[in-house]
mmCIF file of C-alpha atoms and ligand atoms in Angstrom:
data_model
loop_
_atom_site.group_PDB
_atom_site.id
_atom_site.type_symbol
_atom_site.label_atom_id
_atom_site.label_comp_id
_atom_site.label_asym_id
_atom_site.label_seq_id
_atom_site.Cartn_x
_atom_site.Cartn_y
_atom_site.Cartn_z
ATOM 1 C CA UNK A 1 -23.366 27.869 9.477
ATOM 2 C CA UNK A 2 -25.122 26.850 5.797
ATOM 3 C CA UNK A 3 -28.303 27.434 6.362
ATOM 4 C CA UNK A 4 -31.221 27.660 3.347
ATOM 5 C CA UNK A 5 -34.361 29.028 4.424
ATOM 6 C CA UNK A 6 -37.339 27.248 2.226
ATOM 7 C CA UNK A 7 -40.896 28.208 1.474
ATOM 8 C CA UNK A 8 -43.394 29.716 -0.556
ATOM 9 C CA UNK A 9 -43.653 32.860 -1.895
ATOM 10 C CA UNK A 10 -44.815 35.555 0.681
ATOM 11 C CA UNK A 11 -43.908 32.958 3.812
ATOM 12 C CA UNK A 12 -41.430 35.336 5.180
ATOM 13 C CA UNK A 13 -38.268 34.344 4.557
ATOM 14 C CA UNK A 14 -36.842 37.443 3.205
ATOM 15 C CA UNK A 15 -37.848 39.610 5.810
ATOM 16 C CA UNK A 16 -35.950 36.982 8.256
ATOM 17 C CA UNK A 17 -33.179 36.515 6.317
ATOM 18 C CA UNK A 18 -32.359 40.415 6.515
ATOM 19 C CA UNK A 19 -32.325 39.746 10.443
ATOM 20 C CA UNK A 20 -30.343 36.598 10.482
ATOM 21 C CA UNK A 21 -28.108 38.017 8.239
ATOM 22 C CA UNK A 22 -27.512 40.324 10.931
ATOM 23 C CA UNK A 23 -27.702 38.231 14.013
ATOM 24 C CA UNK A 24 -25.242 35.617 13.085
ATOM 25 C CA UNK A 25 -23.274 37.912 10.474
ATOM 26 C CA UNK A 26 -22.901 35.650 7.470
ATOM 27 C CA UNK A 27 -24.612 36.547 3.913
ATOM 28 C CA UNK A 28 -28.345 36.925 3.068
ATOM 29 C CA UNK A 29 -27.866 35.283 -0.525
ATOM 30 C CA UNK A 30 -31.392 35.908 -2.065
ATOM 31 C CA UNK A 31 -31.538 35.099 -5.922
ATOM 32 C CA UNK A 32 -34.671 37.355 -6.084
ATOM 33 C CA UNK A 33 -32.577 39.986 -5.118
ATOM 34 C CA UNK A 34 -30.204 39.315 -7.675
ATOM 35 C CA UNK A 35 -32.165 38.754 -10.422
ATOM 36 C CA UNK A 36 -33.971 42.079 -9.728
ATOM 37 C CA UNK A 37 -30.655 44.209 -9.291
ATOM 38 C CA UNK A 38 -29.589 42.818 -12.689
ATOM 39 C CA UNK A 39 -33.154 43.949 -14.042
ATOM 40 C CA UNK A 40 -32.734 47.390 -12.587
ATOM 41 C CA UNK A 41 -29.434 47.631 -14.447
ATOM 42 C CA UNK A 42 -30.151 46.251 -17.639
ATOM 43 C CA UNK A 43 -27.719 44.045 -17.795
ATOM 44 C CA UNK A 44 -27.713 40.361 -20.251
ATOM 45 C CA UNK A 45 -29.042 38.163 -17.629
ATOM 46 C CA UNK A 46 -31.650 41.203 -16.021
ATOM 47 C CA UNK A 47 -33.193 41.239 -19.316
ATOM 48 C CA UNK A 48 -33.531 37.278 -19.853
ATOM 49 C CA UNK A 49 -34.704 36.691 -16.491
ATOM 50 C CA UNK A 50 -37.775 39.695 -16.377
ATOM 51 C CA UNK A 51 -39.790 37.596 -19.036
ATOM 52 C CA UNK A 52 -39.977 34.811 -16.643
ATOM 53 C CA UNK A 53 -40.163 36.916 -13.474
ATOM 54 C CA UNK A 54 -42.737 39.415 -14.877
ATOM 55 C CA UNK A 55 -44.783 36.257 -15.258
ATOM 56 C CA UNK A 56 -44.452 34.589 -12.384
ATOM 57 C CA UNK A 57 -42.807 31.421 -14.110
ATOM 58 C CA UNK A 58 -39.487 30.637 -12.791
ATOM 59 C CA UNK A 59 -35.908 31.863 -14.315
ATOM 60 C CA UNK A 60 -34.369 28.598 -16.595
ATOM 61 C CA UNK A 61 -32.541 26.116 -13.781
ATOM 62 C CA UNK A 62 -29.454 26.873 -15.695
ATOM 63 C CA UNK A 63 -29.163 30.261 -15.356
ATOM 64 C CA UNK A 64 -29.719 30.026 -11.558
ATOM 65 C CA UNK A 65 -27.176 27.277 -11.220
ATOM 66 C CA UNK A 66 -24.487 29.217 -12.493
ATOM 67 C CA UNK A 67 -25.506 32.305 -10.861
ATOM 68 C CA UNK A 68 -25.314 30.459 -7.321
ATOM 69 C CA UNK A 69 -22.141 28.578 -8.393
ATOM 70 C CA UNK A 70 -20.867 32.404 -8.523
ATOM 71 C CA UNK A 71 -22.397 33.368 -5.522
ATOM 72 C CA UNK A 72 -21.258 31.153 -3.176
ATOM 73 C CA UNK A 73 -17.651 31.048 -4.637
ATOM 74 C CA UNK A 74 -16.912 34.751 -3.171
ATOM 75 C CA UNK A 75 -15.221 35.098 -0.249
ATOM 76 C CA UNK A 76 -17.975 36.321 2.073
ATOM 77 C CA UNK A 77 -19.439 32.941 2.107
ATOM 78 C CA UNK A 78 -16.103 31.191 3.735
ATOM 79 C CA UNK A 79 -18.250 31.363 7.509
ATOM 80 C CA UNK A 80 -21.023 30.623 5.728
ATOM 81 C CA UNK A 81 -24.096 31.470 4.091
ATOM 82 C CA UNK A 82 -28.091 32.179 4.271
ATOM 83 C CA UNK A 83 -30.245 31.183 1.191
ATOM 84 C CA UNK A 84 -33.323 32.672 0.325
ATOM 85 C CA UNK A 85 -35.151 31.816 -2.824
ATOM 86 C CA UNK A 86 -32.828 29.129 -4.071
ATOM 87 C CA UNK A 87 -33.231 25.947 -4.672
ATOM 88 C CA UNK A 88 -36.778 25.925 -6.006
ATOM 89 C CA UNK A 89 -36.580 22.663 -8.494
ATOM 90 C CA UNK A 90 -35.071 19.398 -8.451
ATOM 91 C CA UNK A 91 -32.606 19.736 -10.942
ATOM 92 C CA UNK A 92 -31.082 23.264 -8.719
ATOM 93 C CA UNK A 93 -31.068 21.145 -5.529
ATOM 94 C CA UNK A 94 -28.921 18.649 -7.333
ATOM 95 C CA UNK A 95 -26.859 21.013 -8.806
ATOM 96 C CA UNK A 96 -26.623 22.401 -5.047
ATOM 97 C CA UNK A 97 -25.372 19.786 -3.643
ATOM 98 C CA UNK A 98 -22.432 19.344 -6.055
ATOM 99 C CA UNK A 99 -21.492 23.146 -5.707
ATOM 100 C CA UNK A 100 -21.105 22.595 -2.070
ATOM 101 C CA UNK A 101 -19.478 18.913 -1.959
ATOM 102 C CA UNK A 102 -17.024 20.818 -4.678
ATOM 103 C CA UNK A 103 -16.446 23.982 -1.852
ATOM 104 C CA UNK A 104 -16.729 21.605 1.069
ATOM 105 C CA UNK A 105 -19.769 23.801 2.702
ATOM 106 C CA UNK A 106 -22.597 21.530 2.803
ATOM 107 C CA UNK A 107 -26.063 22.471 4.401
ATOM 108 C CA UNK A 108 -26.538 22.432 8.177
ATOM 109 C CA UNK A 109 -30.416 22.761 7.950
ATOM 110 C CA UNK A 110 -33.274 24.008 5.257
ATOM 111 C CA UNK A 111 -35.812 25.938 7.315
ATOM 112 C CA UNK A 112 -39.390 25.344 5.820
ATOM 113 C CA UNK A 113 -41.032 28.407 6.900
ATOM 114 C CA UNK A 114 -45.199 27.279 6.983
ATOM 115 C CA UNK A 115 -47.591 29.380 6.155
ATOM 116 C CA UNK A 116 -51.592 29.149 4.430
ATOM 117 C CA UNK A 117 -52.449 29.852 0.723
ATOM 118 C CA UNK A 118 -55.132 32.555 2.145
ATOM 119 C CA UNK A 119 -51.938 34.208 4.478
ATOM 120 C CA UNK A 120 -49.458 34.327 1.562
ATOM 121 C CA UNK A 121 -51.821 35.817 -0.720
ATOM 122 C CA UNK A 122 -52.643 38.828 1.684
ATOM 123 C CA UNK A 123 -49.150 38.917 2.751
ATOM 124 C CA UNK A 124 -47.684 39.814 -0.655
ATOM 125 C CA UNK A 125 -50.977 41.466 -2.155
ATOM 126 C CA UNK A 126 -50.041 44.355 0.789
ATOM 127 C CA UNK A 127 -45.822 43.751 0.477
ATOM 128 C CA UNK A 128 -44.187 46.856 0.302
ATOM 129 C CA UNK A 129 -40.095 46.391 -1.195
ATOM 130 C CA UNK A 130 -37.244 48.196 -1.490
ATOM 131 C CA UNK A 131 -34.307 48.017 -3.773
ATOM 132 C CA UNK A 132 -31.879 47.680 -0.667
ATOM 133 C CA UNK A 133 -33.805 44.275 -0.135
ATOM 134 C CA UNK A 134 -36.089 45.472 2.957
ATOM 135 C CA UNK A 135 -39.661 44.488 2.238
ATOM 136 C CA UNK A 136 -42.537 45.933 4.576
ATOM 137 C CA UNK A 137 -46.047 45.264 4.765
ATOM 138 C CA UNK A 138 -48.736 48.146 4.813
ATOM 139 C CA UNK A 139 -50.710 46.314 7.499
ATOM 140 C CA UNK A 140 -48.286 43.998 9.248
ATOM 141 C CA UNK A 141 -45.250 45.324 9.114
ATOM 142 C CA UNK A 142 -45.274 48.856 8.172
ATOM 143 C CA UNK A 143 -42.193 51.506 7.760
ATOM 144 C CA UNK A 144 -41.590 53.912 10.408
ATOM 145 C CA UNK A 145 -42.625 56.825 7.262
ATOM 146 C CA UNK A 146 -45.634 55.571 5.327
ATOM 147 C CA UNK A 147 -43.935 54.404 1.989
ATOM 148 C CA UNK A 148 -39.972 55.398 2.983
ATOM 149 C CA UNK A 149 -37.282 52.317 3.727
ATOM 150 C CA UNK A 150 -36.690 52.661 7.827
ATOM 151 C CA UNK A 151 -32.736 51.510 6.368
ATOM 152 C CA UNK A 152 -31.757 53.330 3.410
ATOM 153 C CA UNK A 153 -34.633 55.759 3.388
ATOM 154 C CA UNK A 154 -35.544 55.335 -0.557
ATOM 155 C CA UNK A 155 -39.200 55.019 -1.691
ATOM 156 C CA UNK A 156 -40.863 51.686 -1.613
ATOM 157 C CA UNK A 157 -42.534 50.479 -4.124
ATOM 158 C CA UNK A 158 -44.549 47.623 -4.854
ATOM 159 C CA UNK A 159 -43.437 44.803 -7.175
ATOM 160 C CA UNK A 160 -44.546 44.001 -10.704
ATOM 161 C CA UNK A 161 -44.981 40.554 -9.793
ATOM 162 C CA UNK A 162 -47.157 41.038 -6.408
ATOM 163 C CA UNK A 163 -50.229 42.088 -8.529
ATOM 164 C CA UNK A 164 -53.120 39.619 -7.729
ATOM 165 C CA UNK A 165 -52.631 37.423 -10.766
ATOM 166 C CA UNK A 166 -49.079 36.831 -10.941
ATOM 167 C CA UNK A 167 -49.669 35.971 -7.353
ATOM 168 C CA UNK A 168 -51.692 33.139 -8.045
ATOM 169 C CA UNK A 169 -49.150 31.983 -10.660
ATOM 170 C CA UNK A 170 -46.452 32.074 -8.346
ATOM 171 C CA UNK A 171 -48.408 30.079 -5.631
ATOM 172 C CA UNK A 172 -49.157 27.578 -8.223
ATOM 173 C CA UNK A 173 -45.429 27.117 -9.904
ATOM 174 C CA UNK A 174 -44.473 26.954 -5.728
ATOM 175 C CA UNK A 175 -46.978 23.890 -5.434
ATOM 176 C CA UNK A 176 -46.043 22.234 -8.896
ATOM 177 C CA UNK A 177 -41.737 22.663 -8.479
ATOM 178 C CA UNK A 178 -40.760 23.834 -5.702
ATOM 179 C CA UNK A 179 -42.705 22.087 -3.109
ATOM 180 C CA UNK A 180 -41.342 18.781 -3.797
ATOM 181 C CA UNK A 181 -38.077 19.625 -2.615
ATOM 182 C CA UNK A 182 -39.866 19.376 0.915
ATOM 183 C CA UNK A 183 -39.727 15.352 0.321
ATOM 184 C CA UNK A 184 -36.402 15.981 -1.194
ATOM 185 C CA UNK A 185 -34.567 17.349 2.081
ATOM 186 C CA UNK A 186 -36.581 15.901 4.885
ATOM 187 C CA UNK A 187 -35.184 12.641 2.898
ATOM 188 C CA UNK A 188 -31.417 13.730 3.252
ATOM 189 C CA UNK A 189 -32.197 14.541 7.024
ATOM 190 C CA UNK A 190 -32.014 18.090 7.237
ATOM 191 C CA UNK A 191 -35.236 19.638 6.818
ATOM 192 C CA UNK A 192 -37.158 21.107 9.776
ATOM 193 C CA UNK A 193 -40.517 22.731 9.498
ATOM 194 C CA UNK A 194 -41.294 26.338 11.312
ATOM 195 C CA UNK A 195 -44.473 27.492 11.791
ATOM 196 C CA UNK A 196 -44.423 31.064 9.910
ATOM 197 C CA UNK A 197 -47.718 32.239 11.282
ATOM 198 C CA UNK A 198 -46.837 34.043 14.414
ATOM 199 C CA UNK A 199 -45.312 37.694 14.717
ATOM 200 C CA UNK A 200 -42.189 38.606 12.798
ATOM 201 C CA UNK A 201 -40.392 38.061 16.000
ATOM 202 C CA UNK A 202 -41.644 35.043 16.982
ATOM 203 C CA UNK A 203 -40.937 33.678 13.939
ATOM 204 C CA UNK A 204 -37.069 34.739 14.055
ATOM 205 C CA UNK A 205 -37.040 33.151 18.147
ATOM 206 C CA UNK A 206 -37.994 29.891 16.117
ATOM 207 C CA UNK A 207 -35.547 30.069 14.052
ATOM 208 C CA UNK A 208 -33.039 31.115 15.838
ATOM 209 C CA UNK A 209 -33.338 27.660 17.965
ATOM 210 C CA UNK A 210 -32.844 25.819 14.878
ATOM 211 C CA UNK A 211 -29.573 28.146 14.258
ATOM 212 C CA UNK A 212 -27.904 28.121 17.229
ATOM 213 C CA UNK A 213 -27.230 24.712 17.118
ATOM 214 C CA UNK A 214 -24.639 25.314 14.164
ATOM 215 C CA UNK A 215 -22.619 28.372 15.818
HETATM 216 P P1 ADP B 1 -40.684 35.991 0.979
HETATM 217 O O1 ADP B 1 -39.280 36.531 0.972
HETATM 218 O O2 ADP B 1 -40.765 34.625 1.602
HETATM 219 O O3 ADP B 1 -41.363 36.047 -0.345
HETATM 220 P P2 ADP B 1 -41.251 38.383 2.592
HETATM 221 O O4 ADP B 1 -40.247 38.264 3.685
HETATM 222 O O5 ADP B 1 -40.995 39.407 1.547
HETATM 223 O O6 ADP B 1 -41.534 36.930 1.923
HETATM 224 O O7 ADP B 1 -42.661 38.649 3.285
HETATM 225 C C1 ADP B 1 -43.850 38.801 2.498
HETATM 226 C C2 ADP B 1 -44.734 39.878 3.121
HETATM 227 O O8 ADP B 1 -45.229 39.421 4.372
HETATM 228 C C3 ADP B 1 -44.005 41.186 3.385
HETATM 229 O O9 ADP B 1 -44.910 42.234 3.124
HETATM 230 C C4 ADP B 1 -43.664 41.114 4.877
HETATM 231 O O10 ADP B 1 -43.597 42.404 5.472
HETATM 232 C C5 ADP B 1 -44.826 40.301 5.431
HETATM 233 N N1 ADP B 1 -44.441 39.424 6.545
HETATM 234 C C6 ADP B 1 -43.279 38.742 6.703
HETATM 235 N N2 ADP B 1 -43.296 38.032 7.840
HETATM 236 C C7 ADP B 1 -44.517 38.258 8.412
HETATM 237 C C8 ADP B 1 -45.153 37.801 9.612
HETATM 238 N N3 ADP B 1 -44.536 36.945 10.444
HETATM 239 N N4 ADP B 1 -46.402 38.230 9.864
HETATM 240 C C9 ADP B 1 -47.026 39.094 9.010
HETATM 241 N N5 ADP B 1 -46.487 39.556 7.880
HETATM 242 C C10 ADP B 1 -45.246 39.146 7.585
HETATM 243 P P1 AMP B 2 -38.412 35.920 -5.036
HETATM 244 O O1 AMP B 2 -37.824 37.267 -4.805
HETATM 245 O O2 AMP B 2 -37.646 34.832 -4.344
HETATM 246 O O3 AMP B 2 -39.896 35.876 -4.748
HETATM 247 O O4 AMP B 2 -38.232 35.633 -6.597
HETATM 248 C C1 AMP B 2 -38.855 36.458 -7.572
HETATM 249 C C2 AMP B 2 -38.789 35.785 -8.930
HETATM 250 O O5 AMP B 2 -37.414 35.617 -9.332
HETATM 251 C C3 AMP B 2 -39.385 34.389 -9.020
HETATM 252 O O6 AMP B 2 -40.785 34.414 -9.219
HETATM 253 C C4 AMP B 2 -38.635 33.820 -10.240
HETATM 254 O O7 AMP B 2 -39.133 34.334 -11.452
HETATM 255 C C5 AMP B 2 -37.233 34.394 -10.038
HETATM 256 N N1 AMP B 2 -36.389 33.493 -9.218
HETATM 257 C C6 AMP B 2 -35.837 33.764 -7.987
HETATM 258 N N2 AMP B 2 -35.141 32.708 -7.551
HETATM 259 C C7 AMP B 2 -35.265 31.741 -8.484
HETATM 260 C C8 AMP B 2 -34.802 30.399 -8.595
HETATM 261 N N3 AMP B 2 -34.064 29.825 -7.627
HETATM 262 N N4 AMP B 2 -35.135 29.700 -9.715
HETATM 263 C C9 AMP B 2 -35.847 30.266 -10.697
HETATM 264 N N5 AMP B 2 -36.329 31.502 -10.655
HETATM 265 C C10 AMP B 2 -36.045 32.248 -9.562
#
């Protein structure tokens, strides 16, 4: 199953994706996660990319294009694939569509996961991450050990770009690029809209219905 899941920042769809991932064992292909493993090892692109990130502005839509192209070229993704995080512009959702018409995997379904301005901004102001790609909220979704990963057991800490004003940056760049791609897929048929409110697990139930019907 090729399955994106879509929304803004702080809507949830990491936490699912770690879960579907899981569930119906294909891989959780978050660009956020790569971008910050390649800042964590100082590598070319990690240093490129933290200008933008550290902002809250989005990474150059080249760069990202040829860091999915990559991605979804490895082997894992023959059964399929998850995407968090990616597209977020136009010009990447084009570019998406060619990568897949090239590998023959085109998308099944992109998951809008809704959720309010007021919600996302408490949501990420209290996220808790980890570098294994676990996040954790101190309120709503807490670790087992205050500030310890319940997978890997590493400290959490909290991201450079979850500070109140690079929040509001994000939320804004969401509403200015990325949203439009809403338009973009319910156009080409295969958008459908989940409501992101509820509990964790009733959120991945939701999902899951949408899933299932591309096992
Ligand atoms: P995204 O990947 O879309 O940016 P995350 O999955 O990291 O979002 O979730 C953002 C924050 O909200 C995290 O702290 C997470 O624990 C919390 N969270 C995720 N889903 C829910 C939910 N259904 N209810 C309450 N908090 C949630
Ligand atoms: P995320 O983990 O998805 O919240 O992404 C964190 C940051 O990484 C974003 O604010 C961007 O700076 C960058 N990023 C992740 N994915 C993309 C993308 N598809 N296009 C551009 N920038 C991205």
């Amino acid at each position: 199953m090729n399955i994106a899941l879509f929304g803004p920042p702080g809507a949830g769809k990491g936490t699912q994706a770690k879960e579907l991932s899981k569930y119906y064992n294909i891989p959780h292909i978050s660009t956020g996660d790569i971008l910050r493993a390649n800042v964590r090892d100082g590598t070319e692109l990690g240093l490129k990319a933290k200008q933008y990130m550290d902002k809250g502005e989005l990474v150059p839509d080249e760069v990202l294009i040829g860091l999915i192209r990559n991605r979804l070229t490895e082997p894992d993704c023959e059964t399929g694939y998850l995407l968090d995080g990616y597209p977020r512009t136009i010009p990447q959702a084009d570019a998406l569509t060619g990568i897949l018409s090239d590998i023959n995997k085109p998308l099944d379904a992109v998951i809008n996961i809704e959720v309010s301005d007021d919600e996302l901004v408490k949501r990420l102001s209290g996220r808790r991450s980890c570098t294994c790609g676990e996040s954790y909220h101190v309120v709503f979704n807490p670790p087992e050990k205050e500030g310890v990963c319940n997978a890997c057991g590493a400290e959490l800490y909290q991201r450079d770009d979850d500070k109140e004003e690079v929040i509001r940056q994000r939320l804004s760049v969401y509403n200015e690029k990325t949203k439009p791609l809403i338009n973009y897929y319910d156009d080409a048929g295969i958008l459908v809209n989940i409501d992101g409110t509820g509990a964790v697990d009733a959120v991945f139930a939701d999902i899951c219905k949408v899933m299932d019907q591309f096992k």
